[in-house]
Short mmCIF file of C-alpha atoms in Angstrom, two decimals:
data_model
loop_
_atom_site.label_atom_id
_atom_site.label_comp_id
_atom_site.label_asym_id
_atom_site.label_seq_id
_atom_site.Cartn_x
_atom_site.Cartn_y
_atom_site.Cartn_z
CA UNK A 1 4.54 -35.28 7.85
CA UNK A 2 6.59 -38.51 8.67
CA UNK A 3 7.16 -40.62 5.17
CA UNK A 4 4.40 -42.31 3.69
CA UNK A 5 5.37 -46.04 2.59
CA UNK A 6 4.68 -46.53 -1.46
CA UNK A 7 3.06 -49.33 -0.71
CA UNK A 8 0.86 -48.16 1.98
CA UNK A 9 -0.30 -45.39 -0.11
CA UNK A 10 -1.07 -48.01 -3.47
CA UNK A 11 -2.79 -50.08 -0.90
CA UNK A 12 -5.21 -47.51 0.20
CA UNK A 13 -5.79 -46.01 -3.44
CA UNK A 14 -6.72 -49.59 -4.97
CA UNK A 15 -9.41 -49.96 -1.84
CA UNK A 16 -11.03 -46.90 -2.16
CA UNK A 17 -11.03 -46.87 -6.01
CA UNK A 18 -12.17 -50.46 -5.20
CA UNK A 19 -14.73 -49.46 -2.75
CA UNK A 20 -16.33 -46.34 -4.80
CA UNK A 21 -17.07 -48.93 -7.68
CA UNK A 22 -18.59 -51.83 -5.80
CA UNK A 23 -19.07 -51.13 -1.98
CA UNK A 24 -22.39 -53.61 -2.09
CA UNK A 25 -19.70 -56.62 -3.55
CA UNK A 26 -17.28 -55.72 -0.67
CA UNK A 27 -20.62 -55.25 2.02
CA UNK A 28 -21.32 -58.98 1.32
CA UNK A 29 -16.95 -59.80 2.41
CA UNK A 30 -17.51 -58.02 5.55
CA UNK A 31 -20.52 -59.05 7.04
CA UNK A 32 -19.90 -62.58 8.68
CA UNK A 33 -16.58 -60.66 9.85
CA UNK A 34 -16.38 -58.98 13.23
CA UNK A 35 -16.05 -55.35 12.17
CA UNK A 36 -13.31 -52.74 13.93
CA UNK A 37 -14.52 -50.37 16.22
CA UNK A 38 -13.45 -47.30 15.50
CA UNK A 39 -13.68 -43.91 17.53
CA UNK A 40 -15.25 -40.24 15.33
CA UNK A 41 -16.16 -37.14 17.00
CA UNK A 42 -17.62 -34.29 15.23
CA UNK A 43 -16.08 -30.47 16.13
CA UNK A 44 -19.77 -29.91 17.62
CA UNK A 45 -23.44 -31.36 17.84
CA UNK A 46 -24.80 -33.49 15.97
CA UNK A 47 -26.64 -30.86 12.95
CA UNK A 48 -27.46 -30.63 9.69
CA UNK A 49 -23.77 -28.86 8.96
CA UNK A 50 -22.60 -32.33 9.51
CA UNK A 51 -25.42 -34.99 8.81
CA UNK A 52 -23.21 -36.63 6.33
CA UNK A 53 -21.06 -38.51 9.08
CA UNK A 54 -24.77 -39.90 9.94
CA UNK A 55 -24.94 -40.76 6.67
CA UNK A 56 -22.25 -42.49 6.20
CA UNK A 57 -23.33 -45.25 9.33
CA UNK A 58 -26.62 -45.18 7.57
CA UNK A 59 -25.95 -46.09 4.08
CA UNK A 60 -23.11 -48.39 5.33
CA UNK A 61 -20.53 -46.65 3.71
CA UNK A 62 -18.23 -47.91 6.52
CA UNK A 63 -19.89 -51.15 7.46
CA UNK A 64 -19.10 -52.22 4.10
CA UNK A 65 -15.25 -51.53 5.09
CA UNK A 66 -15.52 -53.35 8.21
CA UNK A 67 -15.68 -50.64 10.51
CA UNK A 68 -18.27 -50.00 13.44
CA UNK A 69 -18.03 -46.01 13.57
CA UNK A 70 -18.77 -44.45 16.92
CA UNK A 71 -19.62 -40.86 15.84
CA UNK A 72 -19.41 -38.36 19.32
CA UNK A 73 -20.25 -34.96 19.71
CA UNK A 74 -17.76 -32.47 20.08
CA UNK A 75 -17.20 -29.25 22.07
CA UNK A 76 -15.96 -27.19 19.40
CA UNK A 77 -13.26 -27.37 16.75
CA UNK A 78 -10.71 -26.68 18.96
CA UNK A 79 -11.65 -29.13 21.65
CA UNK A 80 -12.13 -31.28 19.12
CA UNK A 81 -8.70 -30.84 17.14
CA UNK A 82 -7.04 -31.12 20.40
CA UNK A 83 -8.13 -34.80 21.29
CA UNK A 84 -7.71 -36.10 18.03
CA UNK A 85 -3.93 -35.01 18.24
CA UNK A 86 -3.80 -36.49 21.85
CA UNK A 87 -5.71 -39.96 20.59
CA UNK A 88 -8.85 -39.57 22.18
CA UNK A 89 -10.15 -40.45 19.01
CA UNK A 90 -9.17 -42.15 15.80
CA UNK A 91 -10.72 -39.92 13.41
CA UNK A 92 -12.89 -36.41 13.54
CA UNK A 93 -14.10 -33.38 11.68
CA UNK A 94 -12.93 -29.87 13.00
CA UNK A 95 -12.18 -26.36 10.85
CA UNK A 96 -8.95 -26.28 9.30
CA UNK A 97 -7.94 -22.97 11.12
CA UNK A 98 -8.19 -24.79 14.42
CA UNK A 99 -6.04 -27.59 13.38
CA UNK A 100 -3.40 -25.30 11.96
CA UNK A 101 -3.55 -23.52 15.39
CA UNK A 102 -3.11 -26.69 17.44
CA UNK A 103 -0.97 -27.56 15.06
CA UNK A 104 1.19 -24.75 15.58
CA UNK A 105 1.54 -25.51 19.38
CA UNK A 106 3.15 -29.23 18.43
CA UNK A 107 -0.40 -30.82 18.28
CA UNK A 108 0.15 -33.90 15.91
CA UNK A 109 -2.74 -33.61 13.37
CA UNK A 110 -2.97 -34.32 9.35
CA UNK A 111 -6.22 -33.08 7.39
CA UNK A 112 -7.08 -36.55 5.21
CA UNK A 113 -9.98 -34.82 3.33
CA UNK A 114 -11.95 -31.60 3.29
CA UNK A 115 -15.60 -31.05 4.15
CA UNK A 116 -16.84 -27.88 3.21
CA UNK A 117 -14.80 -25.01 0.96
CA UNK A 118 -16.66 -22.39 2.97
CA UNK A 119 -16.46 -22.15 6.76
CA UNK A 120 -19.16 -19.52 6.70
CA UNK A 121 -17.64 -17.26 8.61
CA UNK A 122 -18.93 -14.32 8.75
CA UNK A 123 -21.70 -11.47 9.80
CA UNK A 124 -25.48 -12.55 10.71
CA UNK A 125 -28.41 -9.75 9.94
CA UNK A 126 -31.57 -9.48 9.88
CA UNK A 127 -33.34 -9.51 6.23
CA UNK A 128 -34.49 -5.90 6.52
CA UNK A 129 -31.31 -4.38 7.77
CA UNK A 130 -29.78 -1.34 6.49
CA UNK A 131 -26.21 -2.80 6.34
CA UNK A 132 -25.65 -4.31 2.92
CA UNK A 133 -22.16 -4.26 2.29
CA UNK A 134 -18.92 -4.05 4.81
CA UNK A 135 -18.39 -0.62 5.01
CA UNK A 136 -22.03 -0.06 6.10
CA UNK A 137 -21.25 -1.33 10.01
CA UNK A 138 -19.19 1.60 10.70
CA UNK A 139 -20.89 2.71 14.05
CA UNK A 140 -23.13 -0.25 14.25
CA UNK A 141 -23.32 -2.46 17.36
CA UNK A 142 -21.92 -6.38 16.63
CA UNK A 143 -22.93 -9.03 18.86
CA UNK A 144 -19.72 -11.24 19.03
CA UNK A 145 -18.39 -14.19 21.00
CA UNK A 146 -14.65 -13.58 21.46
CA UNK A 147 -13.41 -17.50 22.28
CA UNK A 148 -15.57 -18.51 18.30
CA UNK A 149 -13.50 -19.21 15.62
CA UNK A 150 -14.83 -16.45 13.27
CA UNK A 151 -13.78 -13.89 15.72
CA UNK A 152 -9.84 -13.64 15.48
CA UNK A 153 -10.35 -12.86 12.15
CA UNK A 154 -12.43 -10.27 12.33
CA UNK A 155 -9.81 -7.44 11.72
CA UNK A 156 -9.00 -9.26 8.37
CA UNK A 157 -12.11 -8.92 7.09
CA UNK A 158 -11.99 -5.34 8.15
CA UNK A 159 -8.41 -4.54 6.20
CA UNK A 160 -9.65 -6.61 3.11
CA UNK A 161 -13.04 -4.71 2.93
CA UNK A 162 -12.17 -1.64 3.51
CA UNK A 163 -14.45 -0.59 7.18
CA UNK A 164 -13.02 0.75 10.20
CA UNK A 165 -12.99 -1.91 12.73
CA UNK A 166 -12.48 0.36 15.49
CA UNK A 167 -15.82 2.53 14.67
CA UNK A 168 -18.18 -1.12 15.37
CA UNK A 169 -18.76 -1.36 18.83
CA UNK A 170 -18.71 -5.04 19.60
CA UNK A 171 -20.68 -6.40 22.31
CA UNK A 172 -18.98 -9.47 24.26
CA UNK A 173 -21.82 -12.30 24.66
CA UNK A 174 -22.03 -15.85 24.77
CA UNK A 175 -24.24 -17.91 21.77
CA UNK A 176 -27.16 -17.99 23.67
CA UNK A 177 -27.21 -14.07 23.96
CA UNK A 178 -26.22 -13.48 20.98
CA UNK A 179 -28.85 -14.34 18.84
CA UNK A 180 -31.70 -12.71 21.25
CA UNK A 181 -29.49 -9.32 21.00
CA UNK A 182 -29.93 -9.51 17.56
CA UNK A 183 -34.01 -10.78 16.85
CA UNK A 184 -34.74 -8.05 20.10
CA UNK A 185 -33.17 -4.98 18.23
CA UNK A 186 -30.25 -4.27 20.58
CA UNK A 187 -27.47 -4.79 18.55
CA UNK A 188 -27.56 -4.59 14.67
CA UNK A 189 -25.94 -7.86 13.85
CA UNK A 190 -23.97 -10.72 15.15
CA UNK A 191 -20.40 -12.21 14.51
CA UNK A 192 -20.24 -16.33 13.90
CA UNK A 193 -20.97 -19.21 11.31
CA UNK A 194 -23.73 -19.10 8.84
CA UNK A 195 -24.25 -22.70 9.26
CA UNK A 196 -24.91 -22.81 12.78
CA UNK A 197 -27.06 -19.25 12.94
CA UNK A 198 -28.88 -19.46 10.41
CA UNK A 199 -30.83 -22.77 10.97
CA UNK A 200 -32.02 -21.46 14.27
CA UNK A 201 -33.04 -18.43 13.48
CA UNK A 202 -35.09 -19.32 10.35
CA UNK A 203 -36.78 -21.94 11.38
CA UNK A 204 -38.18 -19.60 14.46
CA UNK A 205 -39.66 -17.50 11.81
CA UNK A 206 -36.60 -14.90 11.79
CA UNK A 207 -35.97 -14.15 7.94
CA UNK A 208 -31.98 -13.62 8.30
CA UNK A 209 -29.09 -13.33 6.00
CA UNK A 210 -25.02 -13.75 6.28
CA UNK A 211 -22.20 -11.81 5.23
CA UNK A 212 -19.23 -14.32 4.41
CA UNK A 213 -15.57 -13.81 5.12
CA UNK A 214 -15.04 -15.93 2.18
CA UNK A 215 -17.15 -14.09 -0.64
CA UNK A 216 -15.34 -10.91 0.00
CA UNK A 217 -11.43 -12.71 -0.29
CA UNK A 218 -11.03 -14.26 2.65
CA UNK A 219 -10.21 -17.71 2.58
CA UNK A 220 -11.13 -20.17 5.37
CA UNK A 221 -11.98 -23.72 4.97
CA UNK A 222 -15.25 -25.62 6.47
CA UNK A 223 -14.47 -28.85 8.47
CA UNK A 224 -11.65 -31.27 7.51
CA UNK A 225 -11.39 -34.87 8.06
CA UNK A 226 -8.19 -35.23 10.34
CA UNK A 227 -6.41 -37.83 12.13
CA UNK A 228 -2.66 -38.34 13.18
CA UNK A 229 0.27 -38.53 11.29
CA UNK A 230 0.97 -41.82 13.06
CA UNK A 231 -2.12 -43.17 11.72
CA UNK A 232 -1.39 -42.14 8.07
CA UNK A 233 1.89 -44.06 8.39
CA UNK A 234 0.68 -47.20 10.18
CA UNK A 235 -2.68 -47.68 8.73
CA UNK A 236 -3.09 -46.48 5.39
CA UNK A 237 -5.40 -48.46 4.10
CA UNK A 238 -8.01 -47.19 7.61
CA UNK A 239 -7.09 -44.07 6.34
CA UNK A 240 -8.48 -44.23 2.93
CA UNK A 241 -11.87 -46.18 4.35
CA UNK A 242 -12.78 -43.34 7.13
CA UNK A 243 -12.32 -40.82 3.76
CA UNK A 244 -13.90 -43.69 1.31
CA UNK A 245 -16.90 -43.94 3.77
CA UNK A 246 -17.39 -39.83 4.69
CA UNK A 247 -17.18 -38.76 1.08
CA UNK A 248 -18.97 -41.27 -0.31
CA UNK A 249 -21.74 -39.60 2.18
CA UNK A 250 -21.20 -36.20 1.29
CA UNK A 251 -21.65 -36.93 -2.17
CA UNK A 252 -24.93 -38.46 -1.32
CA UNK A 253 -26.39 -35.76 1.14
CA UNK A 254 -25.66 -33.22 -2.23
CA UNK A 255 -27.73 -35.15 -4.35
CA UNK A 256 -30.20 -36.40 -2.41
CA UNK A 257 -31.06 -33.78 0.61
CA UNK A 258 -34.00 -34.79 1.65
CA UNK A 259 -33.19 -38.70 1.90
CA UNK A 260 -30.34 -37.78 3.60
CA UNK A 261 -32.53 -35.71 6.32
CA UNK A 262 -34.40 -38.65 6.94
CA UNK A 263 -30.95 -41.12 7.17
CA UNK A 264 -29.68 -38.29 9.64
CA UNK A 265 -33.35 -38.10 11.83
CA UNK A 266 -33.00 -42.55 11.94
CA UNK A 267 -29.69 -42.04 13.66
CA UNK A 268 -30.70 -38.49 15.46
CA UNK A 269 -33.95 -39.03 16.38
CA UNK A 270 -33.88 -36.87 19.24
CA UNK A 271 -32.83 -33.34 16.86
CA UNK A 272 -35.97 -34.23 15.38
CA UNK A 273 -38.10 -33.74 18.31
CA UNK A 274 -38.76 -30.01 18.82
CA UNK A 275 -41.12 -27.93 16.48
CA UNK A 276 -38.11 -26.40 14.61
CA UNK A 277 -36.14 -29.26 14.99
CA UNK A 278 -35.91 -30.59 11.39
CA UNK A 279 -36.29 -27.32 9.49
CA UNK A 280 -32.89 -26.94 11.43
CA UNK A 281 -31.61 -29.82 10.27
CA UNK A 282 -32.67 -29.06 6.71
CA UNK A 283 -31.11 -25.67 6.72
CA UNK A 284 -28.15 -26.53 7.66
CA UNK A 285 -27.88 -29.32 5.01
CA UNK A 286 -28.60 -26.27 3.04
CA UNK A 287 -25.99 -24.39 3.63
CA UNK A 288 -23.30 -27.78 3.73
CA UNK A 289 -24.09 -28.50 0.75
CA UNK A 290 -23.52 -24.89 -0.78
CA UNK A 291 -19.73 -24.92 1.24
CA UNK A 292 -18.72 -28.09 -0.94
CA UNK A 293 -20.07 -26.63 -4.36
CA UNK A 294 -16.61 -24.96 -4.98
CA UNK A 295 -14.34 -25.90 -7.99
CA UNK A 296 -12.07 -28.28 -6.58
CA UNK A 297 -14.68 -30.84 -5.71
CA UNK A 298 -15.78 -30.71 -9.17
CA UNK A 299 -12.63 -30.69 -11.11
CA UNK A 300 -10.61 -32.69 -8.68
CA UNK A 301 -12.21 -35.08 -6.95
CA UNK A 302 -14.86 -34.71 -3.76
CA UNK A 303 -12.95 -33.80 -0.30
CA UNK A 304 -9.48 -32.29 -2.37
CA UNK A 305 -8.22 -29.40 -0.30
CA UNK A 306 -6.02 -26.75 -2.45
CA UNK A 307 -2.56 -26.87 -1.09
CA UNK A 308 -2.24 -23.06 -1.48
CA UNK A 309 -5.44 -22.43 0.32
CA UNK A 310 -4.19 -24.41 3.23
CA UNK A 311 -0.91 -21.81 2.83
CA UNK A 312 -3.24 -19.04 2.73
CA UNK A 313 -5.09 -20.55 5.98
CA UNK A 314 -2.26 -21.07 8.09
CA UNK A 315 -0.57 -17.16 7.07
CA UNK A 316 -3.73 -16.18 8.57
CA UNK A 317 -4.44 -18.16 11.30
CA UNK A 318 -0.23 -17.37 12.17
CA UNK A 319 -1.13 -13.45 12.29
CA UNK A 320 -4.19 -13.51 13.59
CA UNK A 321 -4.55 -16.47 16.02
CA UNK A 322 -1.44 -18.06 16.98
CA UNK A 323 0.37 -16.96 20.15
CA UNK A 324 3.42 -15.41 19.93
CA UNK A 325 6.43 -17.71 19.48
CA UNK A 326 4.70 -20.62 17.68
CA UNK A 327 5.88 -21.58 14.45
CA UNK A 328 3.78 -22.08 11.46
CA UNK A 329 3.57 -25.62 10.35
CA UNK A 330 4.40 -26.75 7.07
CA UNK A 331 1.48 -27.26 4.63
CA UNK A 332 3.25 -30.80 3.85
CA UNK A 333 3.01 -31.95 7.16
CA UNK A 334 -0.40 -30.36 7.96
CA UNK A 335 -2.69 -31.78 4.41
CA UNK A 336 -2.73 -34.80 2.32
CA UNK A 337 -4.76 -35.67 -0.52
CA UNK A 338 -3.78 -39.44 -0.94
CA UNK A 339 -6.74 -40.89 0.16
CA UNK A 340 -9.44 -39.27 -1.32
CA UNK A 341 -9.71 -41.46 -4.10
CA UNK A 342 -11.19 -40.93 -7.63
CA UNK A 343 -14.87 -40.00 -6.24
CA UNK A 344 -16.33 -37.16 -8.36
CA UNK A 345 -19.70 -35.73 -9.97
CA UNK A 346 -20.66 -36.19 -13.57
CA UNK A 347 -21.82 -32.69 -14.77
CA UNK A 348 -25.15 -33.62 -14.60
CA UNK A 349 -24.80 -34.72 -10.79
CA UNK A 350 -22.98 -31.16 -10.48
CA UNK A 351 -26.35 -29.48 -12.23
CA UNK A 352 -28.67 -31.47 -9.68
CA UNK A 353 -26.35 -30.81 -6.61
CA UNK A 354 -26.28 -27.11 -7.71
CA UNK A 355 -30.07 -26.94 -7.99
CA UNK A 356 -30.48 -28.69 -4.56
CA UNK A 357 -28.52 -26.23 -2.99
CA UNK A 358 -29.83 -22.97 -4.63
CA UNK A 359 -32.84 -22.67 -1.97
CA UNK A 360 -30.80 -21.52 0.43
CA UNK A 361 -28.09 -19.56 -0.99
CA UNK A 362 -30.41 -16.52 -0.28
CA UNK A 363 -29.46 -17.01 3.19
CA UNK A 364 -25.76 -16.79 2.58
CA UNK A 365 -25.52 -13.15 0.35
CA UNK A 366 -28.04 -11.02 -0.94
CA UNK A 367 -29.26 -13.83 -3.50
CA UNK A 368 -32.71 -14.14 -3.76
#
């Protein structure tokens, strides 16, 4: 990544440190000043999986910063990691395995924070299945989308668990498909992310369960808050709001689920429409909110990414993903943690974001 100015980086650290402690002292600056517009897009729709960039409008998280926010939905993580590296927009969320990909293929892109610890990546079944454990789909029929970004990685989990991937016949489909191969008995489970199968499914009255990549080893991040390196050089101090503003959000939608359901449905009112529409919403909070209970949020502070998890990401996404010829980016270049501030959970906050969460861990493992 192209040197970060001292100065540029102190200036950022004071705001957010400044920010965190009294954003209501700094809301009262900003509003009689014309506030920046700034361009977001998400790596998909607008769901529960990422209700804390509603948030973050909602609470005024950024509007105390200055900044008008213009959240858009994406068309994936790749899509999405590709136009933030060509400047279609400021600022965005995508997975951290698709910016390391683009990245590889000269994309300029630099993760500023990360959302989520978990991608939850991994195997979708039924409650009552037989298959409890890896080696158990051997032989067994997996509804899979090849272009979705759990799918590459598919052998890994295979090698690290100890199945034989060529026994599972996988059956090519497209999301739509998927999910009715699964609930109508014609295949016996389904590749893709917990966070965007599970909601659906559920809240149609399907009891389901995941398998995650990550709880057997395999390590692959959730959504990360990127921009370019350009940006972290020349704005610094933008750079540390946009990250101020999201985890500030985060942090809220942990400890206060519900609230933050509501905050999303003001500024979504249309996911809120359909008979299942907010149990989606609520599930998928849910499951967010379990992807950022990992160690490094707590011991660190919220949105730190673990520099030898992103070397871990990119070894993977090098073998598995990349296109012959590309060269692997360096972790340096690819991840900062410089504007993430000082933001973290007292361990009583950590107790009551735990306990939010626990509902729907069952949905993630075989926890009940």
């Amino acid at each position: 990544m192209p040197e970060i100015t001292r100065r540029g980086l102190l200036v950022g650290s004071m705001l957010a440190g400044s920010v965190l402690a009294a954003p209501m002292i700094m809301s009262r600056r900003v509003h009689s000043q014309e506030r920046r517009k700034i361009s977001f897009t998400l790596p998909f729709l607008a769901e529960g999986g990422n209700a804390y960039a509603y948030v973050a409008k909602a609470q005024g998280y950024w509007d105390a910063l200055g900044l008008d926010v213009a959240i858009s939905r994406g068309y994936g993580s790749v899509a999405a990691a590709q136009a933030i590296g060509a400047g279609q927009f400021q600022f965005g969320l995508a997975a951290p395995s698709a910016a390391i990909q683009q990245a590889a293929k000269g994309v300029p892109l630099v993760s500023l924070a990360c959302a989520g610890y978990d991608a939850t990546m991994g195997i979708c079944l039924l409650k009552d299945s037989p298959i409890h454990k890896p080696k158990d789909l051997e032989g067994k029929r997996m509804a899979s989308v090849v272009t979705s970004g759990e799918h590459p990685f598919l052998p890994v989990f295979a090698e690290m668990t100890g199945f034989d991937m060529k026994t599972v016949n996988i059956v090519q489909t497209d999301p739509n498909v998927r999910q009715r191969l699964l609930v109508t008995g014609q295949v016996d489970c389904m590749s893709g992310f917990a966070v965007s199968f599970i909601p659906p499914l559920v809240s149609q009255g399907f009891e389901a369960r995941a398998m995650l990549y990550n709880d057997f080893g395999l390590t692959l991040y959730n959504n990360a808050l990127l921009t370019q390196p350009e940006m972290v050089n020349k704005e610094p101090k933008l750079c540390a709001d946009i990250a101020s503003g999201l985890l500030q959000a985060i942090k809220f939608t942990m400890l206060n689920p519900e609230e933050a359901i509501k905050l999303f449905l003001q500024q979504v009112p249309e996911a809120g429409l359909s008979a299942t529409g907010v149990e989606q919403i609520r599930l998928g909070v849910g499951i967010f909110n379990n992807s950022m209970l990992h160690e490094p949020a707590f011991k660190n502070s919220i949105g730190y990414a673990v520099p030898t998890d992103y070397e871990t990401m990119t070894d993977l996404v090098m073998k598995y993903v990349a296109a012959p010829g590309e060269k692997p980016p360096k972790v340096g270049d690819l991840l900062t943690n410089d504007f993430i501030g000082k933001l973290t959970f007292t361990p009583e906050e950590w107790a009551a974001a735990q306990a939010n969460a626990k509902p729907y861990r069952k949905y993630l493992g075989e926890e009940t």
